[in-house]
Amino acid sequence: MLHSVDTCSCHFNAIPLHRCHNRYKNALVRPSGTSQSHDTSAASNMIRSFLLVAAVASATSARVMDSLAAVPRGWESVRPALPEETVSLRIALKQQRAEALEQAVLDISTPGHPKYGRHLTRDELRSYTTPSQSATLAVTRWLEDHNIQTAVADNDWVTFSTTVENASHLLKTDFAWYRNVENNIELKLRTLAYSVPDEVAPHIDLVQPTTRFGQPVAKRSTIFEMHHLDANAANKIKLAAAGQANCNLTITPDCLKWLYDIKYKPTDSIENTIAFASFLEQYARYDDFQTFQSRYIPEAQGQNFTVELVNGGLDDQNSWRDSGEANLDVQYIHAVSHPAPILQYSTGGRGPLIPTKTQPKPPGTNEPYLEWLTYLLNQTDDKIPKVISVSYGEEEQSIPRDYAVKVCNMFMQLGGRGVSVIFASGDSGPGTHCIRSTDNATFFEPTFPAGCPYVTSVGATYLTNPEKAISFSSGGFSMYHPRPQWQRTAVEPYLRTIGDTYAPYFDPRGRAIPDISAQGSNFNVIDKGYNSLLSGTSASAPVVAGIVGLLNAARYTLGLPSLGFLNPWLYNNSDAFTDVVAGAGVGCRRRKELGYGGASWNATVGWDPVTGLGTPKFGRLLQLAAPGVANA
């Protein structure tokens, strides 16, 4: 019998889980437990281990949470893990009111709803995401029964380290060391399947890293290409006036303001802060930022950006690593929105990945979204920025479904707190290799996290008067997320137009990508002292983030809240975008079934999977977001 016990402080604070249990273990009549038998012998063939796990799970009334039919492509078993070796794991507990939270976020994000704009505080959000008392108790008891006393609870997450022997008994599996066959160096401690007891399974979403092999991605960021310019070429661009002729060739801050009619200037108030995320040891450079200002925005000289370090991230201004992505982000958020403050999140670490044909190497290039998102959601209400731009992504099928869904849930939580999250859609059109991992069939490659309905996905255009879809702009339909209600009216006419074209190669029921688009070709960026031209949806995303930041700043002058989760508002105001009806996103060139030239998503009247609703008309967006505020 469970007695009512206040566990709020256990849920709301990162404290050792056993202390929570000690508060109320005297109120709990614990059922007698039975020791689970476990075969600790080393198996050279890990497929045999998988079959054994399934059999044991069945015999002991446990639920298999995840399993792989074989060692993933690109990996090989090296040896069984030793019992005394250490493994660190993270358990995601089921949220007590997950469905109610989703409805609440939709209500506060839908124009015309009585709750529109009434964003949640951190504590209000946690009233939805906090796991139930029974979930916390069950997981606490389960861990303690396996001599795990040092687990730490942080709302709906529990983290702990233990021995391989303990973890193997806990999850009814065998851990082993696996090697990346591509580099013959990278080792991962993983298993091919894991189970949890039936009485615990209803309280757990996932345990990781277990079956997630850290096979790396090929796309490091969504920069498509980058070229350095000599001094003469750079000076000519600096002196050129914004206009159709010059802006067809290369993009400067003045081009974007001319093309999208951006005249509004915000204040430098801290509430107007716009953030961007940097991963993979890429750091924006202060010297390059100042050079960019002096060359392209002389009136902004003297402003700088700030950096927050997350999960061991650094701010290495002398790094030999690529800085093009981070410099592009900070310079073009600044180009559109100065003097609004800019914040860079520099996040360390690398995350889990499933190997695919498109993304087999090199080692460790998958971004640790969970660590970054956990950090963000723990921020107090006055510390969390209301616009965040992210220009990183990968093939959706390379991400385990439960991981992708959990990350998307966390983006939804940010939306609930009034944050607009902007993601580049990717730079591979319908896909690169276009091979489905499960059966090697031809299939288009939607991108992650752009496929999450709770982020705003941004495609790319080029040229002016009119703008056209650029060939690398990614789009399509998510494999994991169904199409939301707010998107159906815009997307379904497109599906009717194309009929059965490419029908075997995508799921037409999925969330459609992208939502909107912006210029993405030949952006002038200062990188490591050079004037460079960068192209990609990586350029488009910070432009949109800057525009959303301006809209929020204008709303604040009227006493209105931030726009928050944008997508229902965008689709409700499609007339605020210039429809792009020419060009196409092209990919899948290696698949014979698709013929010479591969496959293409064409830009057309209305929404399409290369430019979305189109490119922004800032004056109209400002009128809708902040009625009466002048675009001046």
Tab-separated table of C-alpha atoms in Angstrom, residues 48-479:
chain	number	residue	atom	x	y	z
A	48	ARG	CA	23.207	-15.142	-29.322
A	49	SER	CA	23.142	-12.605	-26.478
A	50	PHE	CA	20.136	-10.910	-28.029
A	51	LEU	CA	18.236	-14.207	-28.263
A	52	LEU	CA	19.155	-14.997	-24.683
A	53	VAL	CA	17.846	-11.641	-23.500
A	54	ALA	CA	14.524	-12.218	-25.192
A	55	ALA	CA	14.199	-15.623	-23.592
A	56	VAL	CA	15.122	-14.369	-20.131
A	57	ALA	CA	12.750	-11.420	-20.422
A	58	SER	CA	9.907	-13.728	-21.316
A	59	ALA	CA	10.695	-16.132	-18.471
A	60	THR	CA	10.917	-13.447	-15.794
A	61	SER	CA	7.950	-11.254	-16.784
A	62	ALA	CA	10.034	-8.414	-18.163
A	63	ARG	CA	9.401	-6.143	-21.103
A	64	VAL	CA	11.926	-5.784	-23.904
A	65	MET	CA	12.284	-2.009	-24.274
A	66	ASP	CA	14.506	-2.032	-27.339
A	67	SER	CA	16.404	-4.565	-29.398
A	68	LEU	CA	18.575	-4.810	-32.470
A	69	ALA	CA	18.467	-7.815	-34.760
A	70	ALA	CA	22.224	-7.666	-35.312
A	71	VAL	CA	25.296	-5.583	-34.613
A	72	PRO	CA	24.697	-2.324	-36.502
A	73	ARG	CA	26.428	-1.788	-39.808
A	74	GLY	CA	29.847	-0.238	-39.303
A	75	TRP	CA	30.510	-1.879	-35.915
A	76	GLU	CA	32.024	-5.143	-34.716
A	77	SER	CA	32.104	-6.852	-31.326
A	78	VAL	CA	35.516	-6.665	-29.641
A	79	ARG	CA	35.008	-8.407	-26.289
A	80	PRO	CA	32.476	-8.830	-23.504
A	81	ALA	CA	32.564	-6.095	-20.894
A	82	LEU	CA	34.244	-6.985	-17.607
A	83	PRO	CA	31.927	-7.151	-14.576
A	84	GLU	CA	33.870	-4.462	-12.692
A	85	GLU	CA	33.872	-1.918	-15.538
A	86	THR	CA	31.727	1.201	-15.104
A	87	VAL	CA	28.735	2.242	-17.185
A	88	SER	CA	26.752	5.507	-16.904
A	89	LEU	CA	23.078	5.464	-17.852
A	90	ARG	CA	20.138	7.845	-18.016
A	91	ILE	CA	16.498	6.841	-17.487
A	92	ALA	CA	13.675	8.924	-18.933
A	93	LEU	CA	10.608	8.603	-16.717
A	94	LYS	CA	7.155	8.906	-18.222
A	95	GLN	CA	5.664	12.328	-17.725
A	96	GLN	CA	2.528	12.356	-15.629
A	97	ARG	CA	0.513	14.696	-17.888
A	98	ALA	CA	2.205	14.432	-21.283
A	99	GLU	CA	-0.994	14.602	-23.354
A	100	ALA	CA	-2.325	17.520	-21.336
A	101	LEU	CA	0.976	19.367	-21.875
A	102	GLU	CA	0.771	18.912	-25.629
A	103	GLN	CA	-2.755	20.315	-25.648
A	104	ALA	CA	-1.717	23.203	-23.419
A	105	VAL	CA	1.157	24.120	-25.748
A	106	LEU	CA	-1.153	24.022	-28.761
A	107	ASP	CA	-3.723	26.198	-26.964
A	108	ILE	CA	-1.239	28.910	-26.017
A	109	SER	CA	0.292	28.844	-29.518
A	110	THR	CA	-2.890	28.981	-31.624
A	111	PRO	CA	-4.108	32.453	-32.677
A	112	GLY	CA	-7.663	33.108	-31.573
A	113	HIS	CA	-7.587	30.648	-28.682
A	114	PRO	CA	-8.494	32.240	-25.305
A	115	LYS	CA	-5.145	31.070	-23.899
A	116	TYR	CA	-3.043	32.326	-26.816
A	117	GLY	CA	0.228	33.826	-25.577
A	118	ARG	CA	-0.217	32.702	-21.954
A	119	HIS	CA	3.099	30.886	-21.815
A	120	LEU	CA	4.049	28.554	-18.996
A	121	THR	CA	6.570	29.300	-16.294
A	122	ARG	CA	9.220	26.710	-15.518
A	123	ASP	CA	7.309	25.467	-12.486
A	124	GLU	CA	4.008	25.390	-14.369
A	125	LEU	CA	5.664	23.330	-17.080
A	126	ARG	CA	7.059	20.915	-14.541
A	127	SER	CA	3.600	20.342	-13.121
A	128	TYR	CA	2.970	18.562	-16.443
A	129	THR	CA	6.312	16.807	-16.910
A	130	THR	CA	6.892	15.628	-13.342
A	131	PRO	CA	6.595	11.841	-13.194
A	132	SER	CA	4.026	10.324	-10.897
A	133	GLN	CA	4.874	9.449	-7.307
A	134	SER	CA	4.417	5.779	-8.141
A	135	ALA	CA	6.895	6.060	-11.018
A	136	THR	CA	9.538	7.627	-8.805
A	137	LEU	CA	8.974	5.046	-6.084
A	138	ALA	CA	9.062	2.104	-8.489
A	139	VAL	CA	12.268	3.192	-10.176
A	140	THR	CA	13.900	4.071	-6.840
A	141	ARG	CA	13.105	0.662	-5.399
A	142	TRP	CA	14.217	-1.095	-8.586
A	143	LEU	CA	17.604	0.656	-8.542
A	144	GLU	CA	18.120	0.100	-4.824
A	145	ASP	CA	17.317	-3.571	-5.219
A	146	HIS	CA	20.317	-3.702	-7.547
A	147	ASN	CA	22.611	-1.863	-5.086
A	148	ILE	CA	22.443	1.436	-6.972
A	149	GLN	CA	22.354	4.096	-4.256
A	150	THR	CA	23.790	7.129	-6.062
A	151	ALA	CA	21.140	7.841	-8.712
A	152	VAL	CA	20.230	11.514	-9.187
A	153	ALA	CA	16.674	12.580	-10.061
A	154	ASP	CA	16.054	15.747	-12.082
A	155	ASN	CA	12.331	16.009	-12.791
A	156	ASP	CA	11.664	13.287	-15.427
A	157	TRP	CA	15.290	12.125	-15.718
A	158	VAL	CA	17.291	9.778	-13.500
A	159	THR	CA	21.038	9.401	-14.018
A	160	PHE	CA	23.429	6.972	-12.382
A	161	SER	CA	26.685	5.096	-12.766
A	162	THR	CA	27.228	1.494	-11.762
A	163	THR	CA	29.239	-1.579	-12.629
A	164	VAL	CA	28.628	-3.567	-15.779
A	165	GLU	CA	27.652	-6.486	-13.594
A	166	ASN	CA	24.938	-4.450	-11.883
A	167	ALA	CA	23.709	-2.901	-15.137
A	168	SER	CA	23.542	-6.316	-16.784
A	169	HIS	CA	21.351	-7.682	-13.989
A	170	LEU	CA	19.286	-4.479	-13.927
A	171	LEU	CA	18.503	-4.574	-17.665
A	172	LYS	CA	18.647	-8.366	-18.114
A	173	THR	CA	21.275	-8.160	-20.800
A	174	ASP	CA	24.992	-8.472	-21.518
A	175	PHE	CA	27.166	-5.465	-22.293
A	176	ALA	CA	30.105	-5.670	-24.652
A	177	TRP	CA	32.680	-3.420	-26.257
A	178	TYR	CA	32.160	-2.634	-29.923
A	179	ARG	CA	34.600	-1.056	-32.347
A	180	ASN	CA	33.936	1.281	-35.231
A	181	VAL	CA	35.294	-0.652	-38.212
A	182	GLU	CA	35.734	2.535	-40.240
A	183	ASN	CA	38.475	3.962	-38.037
A	184	ASN	CA	39.360	0.823	-36.046
A	185	ILE	CA	39.782	3.035	-32.973
A	186	GLU	CA	36.457	4.228	-31.563
A	187	LEU	CA	35.070	1.898	-28.877
A	188	LYS	CA	31.588	1.928	-27.358
A	189	LEU	CA	30.143	0.015	-24.417
A	190	ARG	CA	26.743	-1.123	-25.650
A	191	THR	CA	24.246	-3.969	-25.775
A	192	LEU	CA	21.933	-5.332	-28.456
A	193	ALA	CA	18.793	-5.412	-26.307
A	194	TYR	CA	17.581	-4.524	-22.862
A	195	SER	CA	14.543	-5.256	-20.707
A	196	VAL	CA	13.011	-3.931	-17.515
A	197	PRO	CA	10.579	-5.653	-15.129
A	198	ASP	CA	6.897	-5.456	-15.981
A	199	GLU	CA	6.165	-3.438	-12.847
A	200	VAL	CA	8.721	-0.789	-13.864
A	201	ALA	CA	8.177	-0.703	-17.635
A	202	PRO	CA	5.020	1.499	-17.582
A	203	HIS	CA	7.033	4.231	-15.863
A	204	ILE	CA	9.988	4.366	-18.282
A	205	ASP	CA	10.320	5.878	-21.760
A	206	LEU	CA	13.905	4.813	-22.411
A	207	VAL	CA	17.268	3.939	-20.917
A	208	GLN	CA	20.296	5.205	-22.810
A	209	PRO	CA	22.984	4.768	-23.994
A	210	THR	CA	22.296	1.054	-24.348
A	211	THR	CA	21.324	-0.043	-27.858
A	212	ARG	CA	22.365	3.307	-29.340
A	213	PHE	CA	25.627	2.984	-31.164
A	214	GLY	CA	27.502	6.260	-31.583
A	215	GLN	CA	28.156	5.820	-35.268
A	216	PRO	CA	28.852	9.300	-36.558
A	217	VAL	CA	27.219	11.463	-39.179
A	218	ALA	CA	28.662	12.952	-42.330
A	219	LYS	CA	26.709	16.222	-42.100
A	220	ARG	CA	28.426	18.257	-39.429
A	221	SER	CA	26.272	21.326	-39.858
A	222	THR	CA	23.986	22.472	-42.629
A	223	ILE	CA	26.610	24.529	-44.452
A	224	PHE	CA	26.493	23.388	-48.076
A	225	GLU	CA	29.666	25.052	-49.326
A	226	MET	CA	32.220	27.687	-48.386
A	227	HIS	CA	34.679	29.755	-50.484
A	228	HIS	CA	37.351	32.256	-49.428
A	229	LEU	CA	37.596	35.536	-51.382
A	230	ASP	CA	40.713	37.524	-52.131
A	231	ALA	CA	40.989	41.121	-50.854
A	232	ASN	CA	39.981	42.754	-54.143
A	233	ALA	CA	36.792	40.702	-54.475
A	234	ALA	CA	35.895	41.360	-50.851
A	235	ASN	CA	36.312	45.112	-51.273
A	236	LYS	CA	34.105	45.155	-54.355
A	237	ILE	CA	31.321	43.438	-52.397
A	238	LYS	CA	31.746	45.879	-49.525
A	239	LEU	CA	31.258	48.856	-51.829
A	240	ALA	CA	28.346	47.405	-53.829
A	241	ALA	CA	24.881	48.785	-53.128
A	242	ALA	CA	22.028	46.453	-52.251
A	243	GLY	CA	19.835	45.748	-55.239
A	244	GLN	CA	18.756	43.042	-57.591
A	245	ALA	CA	21.950	42.927	-59.660
A	246	ASN	CA	24.362	42.713	-56.741
A	247	CYS	CA	22.199	40.616	-54.417
A	248	ASN	CA	21.709	37.986	-57.111
A	249	LEU	CA	25.435	37.332	-56.846
A	250	THR	CA	26.161	37.545	-53.137
A	251	ILE	CA	24.298	38.294	-49.888
A	252	THR	CA	25.233	41.021	-47.422
A	253	PRO	CA	23.262	42.443	-44.471
A	254	ASP	CA	21.998	45.263	-46.703
A	255	CYS	CA	20.714	42.714	-49.237
A	256	LEU	CA	18.571	40.977	-46.630
A	257	LYS	CA	17.118	44.247	-45.337
A	258	TRP	CA	16.362	45.392	-48.871
A	259	LEU	CA	14.892	42.084	-50.015
A	260	TYR	CA	12.691	41.457	-46.980
A	261	ASP	CA	11.871	45.137	-46.256
A	262	ILE	CA	13.410	45.148	-42.770
A	263	LYS	CA	13.548	48.650	-41.302
A	264	TYR	CA	12.503	48.144	-37.670
A	265	LYS	CA	15.259	48.619	-35.095
A	266	PRO	CA	14.934	47.101	-31.606
A	267	THR	CA	16.573	48.215	-28.381
A	268	ASP	CA	19.517	46.453	-26.787
A	269	SER	CA	17.380	45.318	-23.836
A	270	ILE	CA	18.312	41.923	-22.433
A	271	GLU	CA	14.757	40.674	-23.030
A	272	ASN	CA	15.445	40.997	-26.779
A	273	THR	CA	18.259	38.403	-26.630
A	274	ILE	CA	18.494	35.989	-29.567
A	275	ALA	CA	20.457	32.780	-29.031
A	276	PHE	CA	22.098	30.210	-31.241
A	277	ALA	CA	23.514	26.769	-30.493
A	278	SER	CA	27.029	25.611	-31.333
A	279	PHE	CA	28.092	21.962	-31.194
A	280	LEU	CA	31.020	19.828	-32.341
A	281	GLU	CA	33.667	22.153	-30.889
A	282	GLN	CA	32.774	25.039	-33.199
A	283	TYR	CA	33.137	28.506	-31.675
A	284	ALA	CA	32.200	31.952	-32.959
A	285	ARG	CA	35.228	34.241	-33.014
A	286	TYR	CA	35.178	37.716	-31.471
A	287	ASP	CA	37.780	39.125	-33.873
A	288	ASP	CA	35.804	37.924	-36.893
A	289	PHE	CA	32.628	39.418	-35.419
A	290	GLN	CA	34.280	42.814	-35.036
A	291	THR	CA	35.704	42.655	-38.570
A	292	PHE	CA	32.247	41.765	-39.931
A	293	GLN	CA	30.793	44.788	-38.146
A	294	SER	CA	33.377	47.195	-39.445
A	295	ARG	CA	33.028	45.912	-42.999
A	296	TYR	CA	29.238	45.458	-43.295
A	297	ILE	CA	27.504	47.089	-40.285
A	298	PRO	CA	29.708	49.993	-39.190
A	299	GLU	CA	26.867	51.538	-37.205
A	300	ALA	CA	26.897	48.451	-34.918
A	301	GLN	CA	30.591	48.635	-33.993
A	302	GLY	CA	31.238	48.083	-30.306
A	303	GLN	CA	28.562	45.437	-29.740
A	304	ASN	CA	29.711	41.914	-28.913
A	305	PHE	CA	28.050	38.567	-28.191
A	306	THR	CA	28.118	36.491	-25.001
A	307	VAL	CA	28.750	32.771	-24.519
A	308	GLU	CA	27.298	30.207	-22.106
A	309	LEU	CA	29.144	26.904	-21.721
A	310	VAL	CA	27.034	23.741	-21.533
A	311	ASN	CA	28.061	20.150	-20.779
A	312	GLY	CA	31.771	20.882	-20.842
A	313	GLY	CA	31.624	23.160	-23.870
A	314	LEU	CA	34.430	25.645	-24.471
A	315	ASP	CA	35.000	29.102	-25.927
A	316	ASP	CA	38.343	28.457	-27.588
A	317	GLN	CA	39.202	31.508	-29.666
A	318	ASN	CA	42.399	29.860	-30.906
A	319	SER	CA	40.842	26.552	-31.943
A	320	TRP	CA	42.112	24.973	-35.165
A	321	ARG	CA	38.641	23.565	-35.796
A	322	ASP	CA	36.105	24.891	-38.274
A	323	SER	CA	34.329	28.052	-37.094
A	324	GLY	CA	32.353	28.842	-40.264
A	325	GLU	CA	29.033	27.659	-38.863
A	326	ALA	CA	29.246	29.577	-35.594
A	327	ASN	CA	30.508	32.730	-37.327
A	328	LEU	CA	27.717	32.538	-39.892
A	329	ASP	CA	25.105	32.212	-37.131
A	330	VAL	CA	26.260	35.097	-34.984
A	331	GLN	CA	27.049	37.445	-37.873
A	332	TYR	CA	23.691	37.082	-39.633
A	333	ILE	CA	21.545	37.126	-36.534
A	334	HIS	CA	23.385	40.389	-35.840
A	335	ALA	CA	22.978	41.574	-39.433
A	336	VAL	CA	19.193	41.365	-39.213
A	337	SER	CA	18.502	42.298	-35.599
A	338	HIS	CA	21.219	44.595	-34.220
A	339	PRO	CA	21.460	45.958	-31.575
A	340	ALA	CA	19.559	43.036	-29.987
A	341	PRO	CA	21.860	41.057	-27.655
A	342	ILE	CA	23.154	37.701	-28.959
A	343	LEU	CA	23.972	34.613	-26.885
A	344	GLN	CA	25.922	31.556	-28.043
A	345	TYR	CA	25.397	28.204	-26.291
A	346	SER	CA	28.625	26.238	-26.686
A	347	THR	CA	27.741	22.633	-25.910
A	348	GLY	CA	30.307	19.883	-25.451
A	349	GLY	CA	29.907	16.151	-25.984
A	350	ARG	CA	28.628	13.949	-28.758
A	351	GLY	CA	25.385	11.990	-28.979
A	352	PRO	CA	23.936	8.630	-30.103
A	353	LEU	CA	23.483	7.644	-33.728
A	354	ILE	CA	22.367	4.658	-35.799
A	355	PRO	CA	24.626	4.036	-38.814
A	356	THR	CA	23.113	4.566	-42.261
A	357	LYS	CA	24.439	4.503	-45.813
A	358	THR	CA	24.521	8.302	-45.939
A	359	GLN	CA	26.090	8.844	-42.530
A	360	PRO	CA	28.733	6.183	-41.858
A	361	LYS	CA	31.691	8.322	-40.727
A	362	PRO	CA	33.839	10.068	-39.416
A	363	PRO	CA	33.712	9.324	-35.658
A	364	GLY	CA	31.695	11.431	-33.266
A	365	THR	CA	29.793	14.052	-35.232
A	366	ASN	CA	26.306	13.780	-33.749
A	367	GLU	CA	25.101	16.638	-31.521
A	368	PRO	CA	24.163	16.070	-27.857
A	369	TYR	CA	20.709	17.645	-27.918
A	370	LEU	CA	19.593	16.005	-24.675
A	371	GLU	CA	22.323	17.629	-22.599
A	372	TRP	CA	21.703	21.048	-24.137
A	373	LEU	CA	17.928	20.839	-23.852
A	374	THR	CA	18.064	19.662	-20.251
A	375	TYR	CA	20.251	22.669	-19.455
A	376	LEU	CA	17.874	25.064	-21.229
A	377	LEU	CA	14.734	23.737	-19.580
A	378	ASN	CA	16.351	24.077	-16.156
A	379	GLN	CA	16.934	27.811	-16.701
A	380	THR	CA	14.802	30.232	-14.716
A	381	ASP	CA	12.157	32.177	-16.614
A	382	ASP	CA	14.241	35.357	-16.740
A	383	LYS	CA	17.298	33.547	-18.142
A	384	ILE	CA	15.842	31.657	-21.078
A	385	PRO	CA	16.032	33.462	-24.474
A	386	LYS	CA	12.839	33.596	-26.504
A	387	VAL	CA	14.418	32.843	-29.912
A	388	ILE	CA	17.002	30.136	-30.590
A	389	SER	CA	18.573	29.305	-33.957
A	390	VAL	CA	20.111	25.886	-34.658
A	391	SER	CA	21.861	25.016	-37.914
A	392	TYR	CA	22.761	21.389	-37.205
A	393	GLY	CA	20.986	18.248	-38.285
A	394	GLU	CA	21.167	14.749	-39.653
A	395	GLU	CA	19.217	12.066	-41.397
A	396	GLU	CA	16.099	11.276	-39.361
A	397	GLN	CA	16.387	7.512	-39.685
A	398	SER	CA	19.882	7.671	-38.162
A	399	ILE	CA	18.278	8.688	-34.855
A	400	PRO	CA	16.504	6.050	-32.718
A	401	ARG	CA	12.787	6.725	-32.692
A	402	ASP	CA	12.467	6.959	-28.907
A	403	TYR	CA	15.382	9.397	-28.780
A	404	ALA	CA	13.880	11.550	-31.554
A	405	VAL	CA	10.474	11.588	-29.863
A	406	LYS	CA	11.984	12.502	-26.495
A	407	VAL	CA	14.009	15.353	-27.998
A	408	CYS	CA	10.914	16.627	-29.818
A	409	ASN	CA	9.001	16.586	-26.533
A	410	MET	CA	11.698	18.815	-25.065
A	411	PHE	CA	11.406	21.264	-27.963
A	412	MET	CA	7.663	21.293	-27.258
A	413	GLN	CA	8.428	22.231	-23.661
A	414	LEU	CA	10.523	25.160	-24.866
A	415	GLY	CA	7.614	26.271	-27.045
A	416	GLY	CA	5.370	26.120	-24.006
A	417	ARG	CA	7.705	28.513	-22.232
A	418	GLY	CA	7.456	31.044	-25.048
A	419	VAL	CA	10.585	30.082	-26.981
A	420	SER	CA	10.687	30.004	-30.794
A	421	VAL	CA	13.109	27.296	-31.958
A	422	ILE	CA	14.384	27.710	-35.529
A	423	PHE	CA	16.113	24.834	-37.359
A	424	ALA	CA	17.802	24.655	-40.742
A	425	SER	CA	16.028	22.027	-42.860
A	426	GLY	CA	19.235	20.511	-44.289
A	427	ASP	CA	21.210	20.555	-47.524
A	428	SER	CA	20.416	17.368	-49.400
A	429	GLY	CA	17.090	17.978	-51.175
A	430	PRO	CA	15.007	14.787	-50.858
A	431	GLY	CA	18.117	12.974	-49.621
A	432	THR	CA	21.626	11.848	-50.496
A	433	HIS	CA	21.886	8.066	-50.714
A	434	CYS	CA	18.137	7.571	-50.108
A	435	ILE	CA	18.452	4.074	-48.690
A	436	ARG	CA	16.114	2.905	-45.941
A	437	SER	CA	18.188	1.282	-43.220
A	438	THR	CA	15.711	-1.447	-42.353
A	439	ASP	CA	15.552	-3.092	-45.790
A	440	ASN	CA	17.909	-1.152	-48.123
A	441	ALA	CA	14.919	-0.026	-50.212
A	442	THR	CA	14.889	3.372	-51.903
A	443	PHE	CA	13.392	5.937	-49.548
A	444	PHE	CA	13.723	9.700	-49.171
A	445	GLU	CA	15.643	11.055	-46.178
A	446	PRO	CA	13.802	13.570	-43.965
A	447	THR	CA	16.019	15.370	-41.472
A	448	PHE	CA	16.233	15.506	-37.690
A	449	PRO	CA	15.383	17.598	-35.686
A	450	ALA	CA	13.718	19.604	-38.497
A	451	GLY	CA	11.052	16.893	-38.653
A	452	CYS	CA	9.890	17.662	-35.110
A	453	PRO	CA	6.574	19.566	-35.330
A	454	TYR	CA	7.602	21.857	-32.462
A	455	VAL	CA	10.494	23.508	-34.272
A	456	THR	CA	10.233	25.865	-37.241
A	457	SER	CA	12.095	24.313	-40.157
A	458	VAL	CA	13.690	26.705	-42.657
A	459	GLY	CA	14.578	25.928	-46.289
A	460	ALA	CA	16.718	27.995	-48.649
A	461	THR	CA	16.272	30.200	-51.724
A	462	TYR	CA	18.539	32.212	-54.027
A	463	LEU	CA	18.230	35.029	-56.582
A	464	THR	CA	15.839	37.973	-56.260
A	465	ASN	CA	12.766	39.219	-58.097
A	466	PRO	CA	11.754	36.450	-57.982
A	467	GLU	CA	13.468	34.233	-55.445
A	468	LYS	CA	13.847	30.595	-56.454
A	469	ALA	CA	14.222	27.365	-54.521
A	470	ILE	CA	17.865	26.351	-54.411
A	471	SER	CA	18.794	22.787	-55.327
A	472	PHE	CA	20.293	21.740	-51.977
A	473	SER	CA	17.327	22.850	-49.821
A	474	SER	CA	16.072	19.806	-47.877
A	475	GLY	CA	12.449	18.930	-47.366
A	476	GLY	CA	10.003	16.074	-47.274
A	477	PHE	CA	7.900	14.229	-44.742
A	478	SER	CA	8.909	12.903	-41.332
A	479	MET	CA	9.156	9.165	-40.721
